[in-house]
Amino acid sequence: MEFITEYDLEGLRKRFVELGFEPYRANQVLSWLYKRFETDFEKMTDLSKVHRALLKNTFKVHSLELVQKVQASDSVKYLFKTHDGHLVESVLIFERDHLTLCLSSQVGCAVGCLFCATAKDGLIRNLSTSEIIDQYLQVQRDLSQRIRNVVFMGMGEPLANYEAVRRAVYILASPWGIDLSKRRVSISTSGLIAQIERMAKDPLMKEVNLAVSINAPSQYLRQYLMPISKTNSLEELISVLAKYPYPEDRRIMLEYVVIKGVNDSDRQAHELAKLILPYRRKFKVNLIPYNPDPSLPFERPELERVYEFQKVLRSHNISVFVRISKGIEVFGACGQLRSKRLAVLK
Ligand code: SAH
Ligand code: SF4
């Protein structure tokens, strides 16, 4: 059985020809799927009965099974099971005037950041395009309001699963697909330099928002917190980002998880400022107060400390915001997504 959500329009037109359909039938089916969010082939009434039966015998729509939904005041966590029994999750976040869906790109993660619960599982496997798209489809089908913002900030390192994430972005941001604005799709990476360079040359991927988790002002501390940065040095990362082909008015988001007594001092704020000052117009800094997790040894600083840290960056004319994660009550906030714990919860 194949998953129809694995295909882009061109691919599906070709596949339909092989199956003996007219190619334009692919446009019809994708329009049912991604415009009306109709996932039952039987209900695609502008297709003949024979066509519908053939579709049903050839394709599946859903590659994930929804197993649990946990509602909080500011978010909803959706827990899914893959066909091979792994658990992944997506978090729907209620912003003031819109909805944002945080998608997972891998089961577990190989990057190994010390402050992140997902790292504890190691990398189990990449998600397929269809498993990424199905997160969107199933959550959207559960709602009446359209989800127009998507962030790849759930479980996993999206740029370590480049091809599948790219195909998902293509479906998310194409007029024949889910049709989101590319400016409302964000990819957050731990800073894989070769993959960021690949994005910079990719006509589709260079249009989406790039967020880079910086998390430390020095190579020394960064490679302790994020072992990946031993081979992806902070200095080289900043210089690759400084050359990233964004128009003048577009900024790269630098994410900085603020951890008590680890990276939250004024001295470290000055150090961070010094690092990015030569390119300050290129960046916007988001300070994320650390979300505690029973499996991790760190603590969240007092919010006043985070605001002091922000003040120091501001004094250097760096644009900087404090982002308090939503979803903490349901363990759905950044750094709290973990498939093993979910397995226990079940
Ligand atoms: N792997 C990608 C995307 C998923 S993590 C990346 O690292 O960017 C999404 C964000 O959550 C990253 O900015 C990461 O630094 C942050 N994060 C990880 N653990 C956290 C924690 N315990 N508290 C707050 N933010 C955390
Ligand atoms: Fe992976 Fe991102 Fe967690 Fe680091 S912070 S372990 S890169 S998911």
mmCIF file of C-alpha atoms and ligand atoms in Angstrom:
data_model
loop_
_atom_site.group_PDB
_atom_site.id
_atom_site.type_symbol
_atom_site.label_atom_id
_atom_site.label_comp_id
_atom_site.label_asym_id
_atom_site.label_seq_id
_atom_site.Cartn_x
_atom_site.Cartn_y
_atom_site.Cartn_z
ATOM 1 C CA MET A 1 0.000 0.000 0.000
ATOM 2 C CA GLU A 2 1.256 3.478 -0.823
ATOM 3 C CA PHE A 3 0.529 6.716 0.986
ATOM 4 C CA ILE A 4 -1.001 9.384 -1.201
ATOM 5 C CA THR A 5 0.341 12.050 1.187
ATOM 6 C CA GLU A 6 3.862 11.093 0.082
ATOM 7 C CA TYR A 7 3.297 12.611 -3.382
ATOM 8 C CA ASP A 8 3.598 16.104 -4.782
ATOM 9 C CA LEU A 9 1.344 17.121 -7.681
ATOM 10 C CA GLU A 10 3.819 16.237 -10.443
ATOM 11 C CA GLY A 11 4.556 12.862 -8.886
ATOM 12 C CA LEU A 12 0.906 12.031 -8.384
ATOM 13 C CA ARG A 13 0.000 12.989 -11.961
ATOM 14 C CA LYS A 14 2.622 10.529 -13.194
ATOM 15 C CA ARG A 15 1.444 7.826 -10.833
ATOM 16 C CA PHE A 16 -2.159 8.362 -11.923
ATOM 17 C CA VAL A 17 -1.194 7.924 -15.582
ATOM 18 C CA GLU A 18 0.429 4.595 -14.678
ATOM 19 C CA LEU A 19 -2.821 3.577 -13.007
ATOM 20 C CA GLY A 20 -4.848 4.551 -16.074
ATOM 21 C CA PHE A 21 -6.344 7.795 -14.718
ATOM 22 C CA GLU A 22 -6.290 11.090 -16.580
ATOM 23 C CA PRO A 23 -3.533 13.213 -14.976
ATOM 24 C CA TYR A 24 -5.951 16.011 -14.013
ATOM 25 C CA ARG A 25 -7.613 13.574 -11.623
ATOM 26 C CA ALA A 26 -4.554 14.098 -9.429
ATOM 27 C CA ASN A 27 -5.437 17.785 -9.127
ATOM 28 C CA GLN A 28 -8.974 16.815 -8.123
ATOM 29 C CA VAL A 29 -7.866 14.378 -5.466
ATOM 30 C CA LEU A 30 -5.278 16.738 -3.975
ATOM 31 C CA SER A 31 -7.876 19.446 -3.865
ATOM 32 C CA TRP A 32 -10.205 17.204 -1.818
ATOM 33 C CA LEU A 33 -7.308 16.336 0.462
ATOM 34 C CA TYR A 34 -5.675 19.688 0.982
ATOM 35 C CA LYS A 35 -8.443 22.209 0.355
ATOM 36 C CA ARG A 36 -11.390 20.429 1.938
ATOM 37 C CA PHE A 37 -9.383 18.117 4.161
ATOM 38 C CA GLU A 38 -11.518 15.215 2.967
ATOM 39 C CA THR A 39 -9.524 12.067 3.552
ATOM 40 C CA ASP A 40 -12.139 9.462 2.599
ATOM 41 C CA PHE A 41 -11.886 8.532 -1.099
ATOM 42 C CA GLU A 42 -15.537 7.429 -1.022
ATOM 43 C CA LYS A 43 -16.589 11.018 -0.397
ATOM 44 C CA MET A 44 -14.714 12.471 -3.375
ATOM 45 C CA THR A 45 -17.919 12.736 -5.329
ATOM 46 C CA ASP A 46 -16.612 14.205 -8.569
ATOM 47 C CA LEU A 47 -14.812 10.912 -9.248
ATOM 48 C CA SER A 48 -16.565 7.874 -10.631
ATOM 49 C CA LYS A 49 -17.256 4.862 -8.433
ATOM 50 C CA VAL A 50 -14.656 2.889 -10.355
ATOM 51 C CA HIS A 51 -12.028 5.565 -9.764
ATOM 52 C CA ARG A 52 -12.858 5.760 -6.093
ATOM 53 C CA ALA A 53 -12.573 2.026 -5.712
ATOM 54 C CA LEU A 54 -9.234 1.982 -7.486
ATOM 55 C CA LEU A 55 -7.937 4.781 -5.275
ATOM 56 C CA LYS A 56 -9.080 2.956 -2.187
ATOM 57 C CA ASN A 57 -7.340 -0.212 -3.265
ATOM 58 C CA THR A 58 -4.111 1.555 -4.158
ATOM 59 C CA PHE A 59 -3.574 4.299 -1.605
ATOM 60 C CA LYS A 60 -3.852 5.052 2.068
ATOM 61 C CA VAL A 61 -4.181 8.620 3.294
ATOM 62 C CA HIS A 62 -3.195 8.358 6.943
ATOM 63 C CA SER A 63 0.237 7.058 7.848
ATOM 64 C CA LEU A 64 -0.240 7.806 11.553
ATOM 65 C CA GLU A 65 -2.780 6.723 14.092
ATOM 66 C CA LEU A 66 -3.963 9.307 16.606
ATOM 67 C CA VAL A 67 -3.678 7.694 20.023
ATOM 68 C CA GLN A 68 -4.106 10.530 22.485
ATOM 69 C CA LYS A 69 -5.008 14.173 22.629
ATOM 70 C CA VAL A 70 -4.113 16.243 25.671
ATOM 71 C CA GLN A 71 -5.780 19.600 26.006
ATOM 72 C CA ALA A 72 -4.235 22.473 27.939
ATOM 73 C CA SER A 73 -5.291 26.091 28.241
ATOM 74 C CA ASP A 74 -2.781 27.343 25.692
ATOM 75 C CA SER A 75 -2.134 24.300 23.511
ATOM 76 C CA VAL A 76 -3.194 20.798 22.538
ATOM 77 C CA LYS A 77 -0.769 17.931 22.285
ATOM 78 C CA TYR A 78 -1.553 15.252 19.708
ATOM 79 C CA LEU A 79 0.139 11.936 20.174
ATOM 80 C CA PHE A 80 0.461 9.669 17.146
ATOM 81 C CA LYS A 81 1.642 6.130 16.593
ATOM 82 C CA THR A 82 3.592 5.156 13.460
ATOM 83 C CA HIS A 83 2.948 1.880 11.604
ATOM 84 C CA ASP A 84 6.031 0.405 13.304
ATOM 85 C CA GLY A 85 4.869 1.364 16.780
ATOM 86 C CA HIS A 86 6.826 4.553 17.504
ATOM 87 C CA LEU A 87 5.232 7.547 19.136
ATOM 88 C CA VAL A 88 5.554 11.061 17.787
ATOM 89 C CA GLU A 89 3.772 14.205 18.687
ATOM 90 C CA SER A 90 2.586 17.508 17.343
ATOM 91 C CA VAL A 91 1.636 20.501 19.422
ATOM 92 C CA LEU A 92 -1.071 22.931 18.419
ATOM 93 C CA ILE A 93 -0.447 26.339 19.947
ATOM 94 C CA PHE A 94 -3.106 29.002 20.427
ATOM 95 C CA GLU A 95 -1.518 32.350 19.697
ATOM 96 C CA ARG A 96 -3.390 35.592 20.239
ATOM 97 C CA ASP A 97 -4.843 35.762 16.735
ATOM 98 C CA HIS A 98 -3.803 32.547 15.004
ATOM 99 C CA LEU A 99 -2.919 28.896 15.380
ATOM 100 C CA THR A 100 0.573 27.473 15.068
ATOM 101 C CA LEU A 101 1.299 23.799 14.620
ATOM 102 C CA CYS A 102 4.615 22.462 15.837
ATOM 103 C CA LEU A 103 5.591 19.398 13.780
ATOM 104 C CA SER A 104 8.003 16.563 14.476
ATOM 105 C CA SER A 105 10.496 15.500 11.804
ATOM 106 C CA GLN A 106 12.141 12.470 13.425
ATOM 107 C CA VAL A 107 11.486 9.873 16.116
ATOM 108 C CA GLY A 108 14.112 10.864 18.693
ATOM 109 C CA CYS A 109 17.151 12.905 17.690
ATOM 110 C CA ALA A 110 20.842 12.196 17.190
ATOM 111 C CA VAL A 111 22.110 15.652 18.085
ATOM 112 C CA GLY A 112 22.225 14.943 21.798
ATOM 113 C CA CYS A 113 21.649 18.366 23.369
ATOM 114 C CA LEU A 114 22.014 18.054 27.136
ATOM 115 C CA PHE A 115 18.973 20.225 27.877
ATOM 116 C CA CYS A 116 16.504 18.432 25.583
ATOM 117 C CA ALA A 117 14.342 15.444 26.493
ATOM 118 C CA THR A 118 14.079 14.284 22.864
ATOM 119 C CA ALA A 119 17.838 13.697 22.872
ATOM 120 C CA LYS A 120 17.460 11.012 25.544
ATOM 121 C CA ASP A 121 16.025 8.570 23.016
ATOM 122 C CA GLY A 122 18.826 8.989 20.500
ATOM 123 C CA LEU A 123 17.751 8.836 16.874
ATOM 124 C CA ILE A 124 15.227 6.087 16.290
ATOM 125 C CA ARG A 125 14.332 6.953 12.717
ATOM 126 C CA ASN A 126 13.434 9.675 10.261
ATOM 127 C CA LEU A 127 9.786 10.414 9.596
ATOM 128 C CA SER A 128 8.589 10.145 6.005
ATOM 129 C CA THR A 129 7.002 13.050 4.137
ATOM 130 C CA SER A 130 3.640 11.408 4.549
ATOM 131 C CA GLU A 131 4.135 11.093 8.322
ATOM 132 C CA ILE A 132 4.933 14.801 8.494
ATOM 133 C CA ILE A 133 1.976 15.819 6.321
ATOM 134 C CA ASP A 134 -0.377 13.515 8.200
ATOM 135 C CA GLN A 135 0.387 15.376 11.445
ATOM 136 C CA TYR A 136 -0.952 18.506 9.763
ATOM 137 C CA LEU A 137 -3.943 16.789 8.148
ATOM 138 C CA GLN A 138 -5.144 15.048 11.267
ATOM 139 C CA VAL A 139 -4.839 18.119 13.470
ATOM 140 C CA GLN A 140 -6.465 20.355 10.861
ATOM 141 C CA ARG A 141 -9.366 17.916 10.443
ATOM 142 C CA ASP A 142 -9.965 18.213 14.171
ATOM 143 C CA LEU A 143 -10.478 21.999 13.951
ATOM 144 C CA SER A 144 -12.739 24.489 12.255
ATOM 145 C CA GLN A 145 -10.148 27.269 12.152
ATOM 146 C CA ARG A 146 -7.371 26.975 9.559
ATOM 147 C CA ILE A 147 -3.822 26.421 10.742
ATOM 148 C CA ARG A 148 -1.688 28.874 8.818
ATOM 149 C CA ASN A 149 1.596 28.692 10.712
ATOM 150 C CA VAL A 150 3.818 25.678 10.891
ATOM 151 C CA VAL A 151 7.096 25.306 12.757
ATOM 152 C CA PHE A 152 9.455 22.357 12.586
ATOM 153 C CA MET A 153 10.289 22.574 16.270
ATOM 154 C CA GLY A 154 8.899 19.297 17.541
ATOM 155 C CA MET A 155 10.874 16.095 17.931
ATOM 156 C CA GLY A 156 13.988 15.747 15.825
ATOM 157 C CA GLU A 157 16.468 17.722 13.765
ATOM 158 C CA PRO A 158 14.664 18.652 10.538
ATOM 159 C CA LEU A 159 17.819 19.286 8.521
ATOM 160 C CA ALA A 160 19.099 15.798 9.337
ATOM 161 C CA ASN A 161 16.021 14.549 7.447
ATOM 162 C CA TYR A 162 16.387 17.051 4.633
ATOM 163 C CA GLU A 163 14.708 15.278 1.710
ATOM 164 C CA ALA A 164 11.546 14.238 3.519
ATOM 165 C CA VAL A 165 11.223 17.627 5.223
ATOM 166 C CA ARG A 166 11.756 19.397 1.908
ATOM 167 C CA ARG A 167 9.005 17.389 0.224
ATOM 168 C CA ALA A 168 6.710 18.143 3.164
ATOM 169 C CA VAL A 169 7.494 21.869 2.893
ATOM 170 C CA TYR A 170 6.703 21.648 -0.824
ATOM 171 C CA ILE A 171 3.251 20.191 -0.076
ATOM 172 C CA LEU A 172 2.662 22.665 2.768
ATOM 173 C CA ALA A 173 3.586 25.713 0.708
ATOM 174 C CA SER A 174 2.271 24.919 -2.796
ATOM 175 C CA PRO A 175 -0.964 26.347 -4.224
ATOM 176 C CA TRP A 176 -2.124 22.824 -5.162
ATOM 177 C CA GLY A 177 -1.264 21.624 -1.641
ATOM 178 C CA ILE A 178 -1.955 23.053 1.788
ATOM 179 C CA ASP A 179 -1.084 26.475 0.398
ATOM 180 C CA LEU A 180 0.559 28.113 3.384
ATOM 181 C CA SER A 181 2.659 31.194 2.872
ATOM 182 C CA LYS A 182 6.355 30.270 2.863
ATOM 183 C CA ARG A 183 6.839 33.048 5.392
ATOM 184 C CA ARG A 184 4.639 31.118 7.796
ATOM 185 C CA VAL A 185 6.698 27.962 7.642
ATOM 186 C CA SER A 186 9.715 27.876 9.967
ATOM 187 C CA ILE A 187 12.499 25.372 10.257
ATOM 188 C CA SER A 188 14.486 25.240 13.439
ATOM 189 C CA THR A 189 17.911 23.624 13.341
ATOM 190 C CA SER A 190 20.635 22.930 15.826
ATOM 191 C CA GLY A 191 23.044 24.377 13.270
ATOM 192 C CA LEU A 192 24.116 21.698 10.785
ATOM 193 C CA ILE A 193 26.372 23.859 8.632
ATOM 194 C CA ALA A 194 26.429 21.772 5.451
ATOM 195 C CA GLN A 195 22.647 21.497 5.501
ATOM 196 C CA ILE A 196 22.184 25.229 6.080
ATOM 197 C CA GLU A 197 24.379 25.833 3.038
ATOM 198 C CA ARG A 198 22.209 23.410 1.123
ATOM 199 C CA MET A 199 19.100 25.322 2.201
ATOM 200 C CA ALA A 200 20.688 28.584 1.098
ATOM 201 C CA LYS A 201 21.006 27.219 -2.445
ATOM 202 C CA ASP A 202 17.591 25.606 -2.532
ATOM 203 C CA PRO A 203 14.963 27.797 -4.238
ATOM 204 C CA LEU A 204 12.160 26.391 -2.078
ATOM 205 C CA MET A 205 13.903 26.038 1.270
ATOM 206 C CA LYS A 206 15.587 29.436 1.238
ATOM 207 C CA GLU A 207 12.138 31.044 1.222
ATOM 208 C CA VAL A 208 11.018 29.595 4.554
ATOM 209 C CA ASN A 209 11.976 31.025 7.940
ATOM 210 C CA LEU A 210 15.221 29.806 9.324
ATOM 211 C CA ALA A 211 15.669 29.520 13.078
ATOM 212 C CA VAL A 212 18.981 28.395 14.524
ATOM 213 C CA SER A 213 19.376 27.161 18.067
ATOM 214 C CA ILE A 214 22.443 28.943 19.302
ATOM 215 C CA ASN A 215 22.066 28.390 23.046
ATOM 216 C CA ALA A 216 25.569 29.496 24.074
ATOM 217 C CA PRO A 217 27.809 32.499 23.450
ATOM 218 C CA SER A 218 31.072 30.561 23.179
ATOM 219 C CA GLN A 219 32.347 27.486 21.401
ATOM 220 C CA TYR A 220 33.443 26.031 24.724
ATOM 221 C CA LEU A 221 29.998 26.127 26.335
ATOM 222 C CA ARG A 222 28.149 25.328 23.124
ATOM 223 C CA GLN A 223 30.018 22.142 22.483
ATOM 224 C CA TYR A 224 29.317 21.047 26.028
ATOM 225 C CA LEU A 225 25.575 21.707 25.723
ATOM 226 C CA MET A 226 25.259 20.649 22.085
ATOM 227 C CA PRO A 227 27.786 17.940 21.212
ATOM 228 C CA ILE A 228 27.043 18.458 17.494
ATOM 229 C CA SER A 229 28.900 21.746 17.613
ATOM 230 C CA LYS A 230 32.260 19.994 18.032
ATOM 231 C CA THR A 231 32.083 19.458 14.273
ATOM 232 C CA ASN A 232 29.879 22.457 13.468
ATOM 233 C CA SER A 233 31.763 25.279 15.135
ATOM 234 C CA LEU A 234 30.015 28.391 16.398
ATOM 235 C CA GLU A 235 32.365 30.697 14.505
ATOM 236 C CA GLU A 236 31.775 28.960 11.194
ATOM 237 C CA LEU A 237 28.045 28.751 11.885
ATOM 238 C CA ILE A 238 27.795 32.506 12.432
ATOM 239 C CA SER A 239 29.808 33.244 9.311
ATOM 240 C CA VAL A 240 27.622 30.946 7.170
ATOM 241 C CA LEU A 241 24.491 32.595 8.612
ATOM 242 C CA ALA A 242 25.923 36.061 7.981
ATOM 243 C CA LYS A 243 26.062 35.168 4.278
ATOM 244 C CA TYR A 244 22.618 33.558 4.175
ATOM 245 C CA PRO A 245 20.741 34.878 1.129
ATOM 246 C CA TYR A 246 17.849 36.682 2.786
ATOM 247 C CA PRO A 247 16.558 40.037 1.575
ATOM 248 C CA GLU A 248 17.517 43.061 3.715
ATOM 249 C CA ASP A 249 14.298 43.040 5.725
ATOM 250 C CA ARG A 250 14.343 39.377 6.646
ATOM 251 C CA ARG A 251 15.996 38.060 9.799
ATOM 252 C CA ILE A 252 17.282 34.714 10.890
ATOM 253 C CA MET A 253 15.988 33.768 14.313
ATOM 254 C CA LEU A 254 18.634 32.804 16.819
ATOM 255 C CA GLU A 255 17.114 30.744 19.590
ATOM 256 C CA TYR A 256 18.726 30.784 22.992
ATOM 257 C CA VAL A 257 17.394 28.506 25.713
ATOM 258 C CA VAL A 258 18.205 30.319 28.956
ATOM 259 C CA ILE A 259 19.364 27.862 31.613
ATOM 260 C CA LYS A 260 19.916 28.857 35.248
ATOM 261 C CA GLY A 261 23.569 29.247 36.167
ATOM 262 C CA VAL A 262 24.717 27.795 32.834
ATOM 263 C CA ASN A 263 24.298 30.438 30.128
ATOM 264 C CA ASP A 264 22.279 33.201 31.791
ATOM 265 C CA SER A 265 24.826 35.698 33.169
ATOM 266 C CA ASP A 266 25.272 39.307 32.070
ATOM 267 C CA ARG A 267 28.819 38.456 31.040
ATOM 268 C CA GLN A 268 27.477 35.771 28.719
ATOM 269 C CA ALA A 269 24.910 38.197 27.317
ATOM 270 C CA HIS A 270 27.727 40.632 26.460
ATOM 271 C CA GLU A 271 29.678 37.760 24.938
ATOM 272 C CA LEU A 272 26.685 36.788 22.776
ATOM 273 C CA ALA A 273 26.245 40.410 21.737
ATOM 274 C CA LYS A 274 29.882 40.606 20.705
ATOM 275 C CA LEU A 275 29.510 37.463 18.615
ATOM 276 C CA ILE A 276 26.599 38.701 16.556
ATOM 277 C CA LEU A 277 27.117 42.443 16.649
ATOM 278 C CA PRO A 278 28.907 42.659 13.273
ATOM 279 C CA TYR A 279 25.795 41.183 11.635
ATOM 280 C CA ARG A 280 23.134 42.345 14.039
ATOM 281 C CA ARG A 281 20.686 43.380 11.298
ATOM 282 C CA LYS A 282 20.706 39.858 10.017
ATOM 283 C CA PHE A 283 19.449 38.344 13.276
ATOM 284 C CA LYS A 284 16.662 38.420 15.769
ATOM 285 C CA VAL A 285 17.291 36.692 19.092
ATOM 286 C CA ASN A 286 14.579 34.704 20.877
ATOM 287 C CA LEU A 287 15.276 33.957 24.508
ATOM 288 C CA ILE A 288 13.423 30.816 25.611
ATOM 289 C CA PRO A 289 13.425 30.254 29.381
ATOM 290 C CA TYR A 290 14.426 26.619 29.859
ATOM 291 C CA ASN A 291 11.504 24.208 30.257
ATOM 292 C CA PRO A 292 12.295 21.840 33.080
ATOM 293 C CA ASP A 293 11.954 18.127 32.618
ATOM 294 C CA PRO A 294 12.228 15.334 35.196
ATOM 295 C CA SER A 295 14.801 13.551 33.015
ATOM 296 C CA LEU A 296 17.132 16.560 32.819
ATOM 297 C CA PRO A 297 19.486 18.129 35.376
ATOM 298 C CA PHE A 298 18.883 21.842 34.671
ATOM 299 C CA GLU A 299 16.666 24.573 36.092
ATOM 300 C CA ARG A 300 14.734 27.501 34.725
ATOM 301 C CA PRO A 301 16.108 30.875 35.802
ATOM 302 C CA GLU A 302 13.931 33.527 37.433
ATOM 303 C CA LEU A 303 12.179 35.501 34.707
ATOM 304 C CA GLU A 304 13.834 38.690 35.994
ATOM 305 C CA ARG A 305 17.196 37.134 35.101
ATOM 306 C CA VAL A 306 15.969 36.452 31.570
ATOM 307 C CA TYR A 307 14.767 40.051 31.247
ATOM 308 C CA GLU A 308 18.136 41.322 32.526
ATOM 309 C CA PHE A 309 19.850 39.179 29.900
ATOM 310 C CA GLN A 310 17.556 40.702 27.305
ATOM 311 C CA LYS A 311 18.415 44.207 28.533
ATOM 312 C CA VAL A 312 22.110 43.596 27.985
ATOM 313 C CA LEU A 313 21.496 42.492 24.400
ATOM 314 C CA ARG A 314 19.216 45.499 23.866
ATOM 315 C CA SER A 315 21.948 47.798 25.106
ATOM 316 C CA HIS A 316 23.941 46.598 22.091
ATOM 317 C CA ASN A 317 20.995 47.384 19.798
ATOM 318 C CA ILE A 318 20.270 43.746 19.124
ATOM 319 C CA SER A 319 16.647 42.894 18.490
ATOM 320 C CA VAL A 320 15.678 40.400 21.145
ATOM 321 C CA PHE A 321 12.449 38.879 22.465
ATOM 322 C CA VAL A 322 11.558 36.649 25.373
ATOM 323 C CA ARG A 323 9.428 33.671 24.319
ATOM 324 C CA ILE A 324 7.795 31.732 27.066
ATOM 325 C CA SER A 325 6.923 28.294 25.690
ATOM 326 C CA LYS A 326 3.353 27.187 25.690
ATOM 327 C CA GLY A 327 2.330 23.638 26.431
ATOM 328 C CA ILE A 328 4.357 23.174 29.603
ATOM 329 C CA GLU A 329 1.427 21.616 31.508
ATOM 330 C CA VAL A 330 1.116 18.845 28.936
ATOM 331 C CA PHE A 331 4.858 18.288 28.508
ATOM 332 C CA GLY A 332 4.409 19.646 25.006
ATOM 333 C CA ALA A 333 6.817 22.562 25.259
ATOM 334 C CA CYS A 334 10.189 22.827 23.507
ATOM 335 C CA GLY A 335 12.563 20.231 24.788
ATOM 336 C CA GLN A 336 9.889 18.180 26.539
ATOM 337 C CA LEU A 337 8.862 15.876 23.716
ATOM 338 C CA ARG A 338 9.975 12.387 24.317
ATOM 339 C CA SER A 339 8.715 9.173 22.837
ATOM 340 C CA LYS A 340 9.796 6.912 25.725
ATOM 341 C CA ARG A 341 7.903 8.912 28.301
ATOM 342 C CA LEU A 342 4.889 8.959 26.048
ATOM 343 C CA ALA A 343 5.086 5.213 25.841
ATOM 344 C CA VAL A 344 4.965 5.042 29.627
ATOM 345 C CA LEU A 345 2.052 7.466 29.782
ATOM 346 C CA LYS A 346 -0.051 5.281 27.531
HETATM 347 N N1 SAH B 1 16.150 20.127 16.559
HETATM 348 C C1 SAH B 1 15.765 21.435 16.244
HETATM 349 C C2 SAH B 1 14.271 21.664 16.382
HETATM 350 C C3 SAH B 1 13.592 21.049 17.554
HETATM 351 S S1 SAH B 1 14.059 21.689 19.130
HETATM 352 C C4 SAH B 1 16.549 22.448 17.042
HETATM 353 O O1 SAH B 1 17.247 22.058 17.984
HETATM 354 O O2 SAH B 1 16.471 23.623 16.718
HETATM 355 C C5 SAH B 1 13.201 23.234 19.123
HETATM 356 C C6 SAH B 1 13.758 24.266 20.084
HETATM 357 O O3 SAH B 1 13.569 23.846 21.428
HETATM 358 C C7 SAH B 1 15.238 24.538 19.924
HETATM 359 O O4 SAH B 1 15.482 25.925 19.806
HETATM 360 C C8 SAH B 1 15.831 24.029 21.221
HETATM 361 O O5 SAH B 1 16.996 24.731 21.564
HETATM 362 C C9 SAH B 1 14.695 24.256 22.178
HETATM 363 N N2 SAH B 1 14.758 23.442 23.390
HETATM 364 C C10 SAH B 1 15.270 22.201 23.540
HETATM 365 N N3 SAH B 1 15.159 21.798 24.831
HETATM 366 C C11 SAH B 1 14.580 22.807 25.512
HETATM 367 C C12 SAH B 1 14.170 22.987 26.870
HETATM 368 N N4 SAH B 1 14.330 22.034 27.769
HETATM 369 N N5 SAH B 1 13.592 24.158 27.204
HETATM 370 C C13 SAH B 1 13.363 25.123 26.280
HETATM 371 N N6 SAH B 1 13.699 24.994 24.982
HETATM 372 C C14 SAH B 1 14.305 23.851 24.603
HETATM 373 FE FE1 SF4 B 2 17.629 17.417 18.808
HETATM 374 FE FE2 SF4 B 2 16.804 19.974 18.803
HETATM 375 FE FE3 SF4 B 2 16.563 18.442 21.006
HETATM 376 FE FE4 SF4 B 2 18.965 19.250 20.226
HETATM 377 S S1 SF4 B 2 17.282 20.573 20.908
HETATM 378 S S2 SF4 B 2 18.440 17.163 20.875
HETATM 379 S S3 SF4 B 2 18.741 19.179 18.035
HETATM 380 S S4 SF4 B 2 15.531 18.123 19.068
#
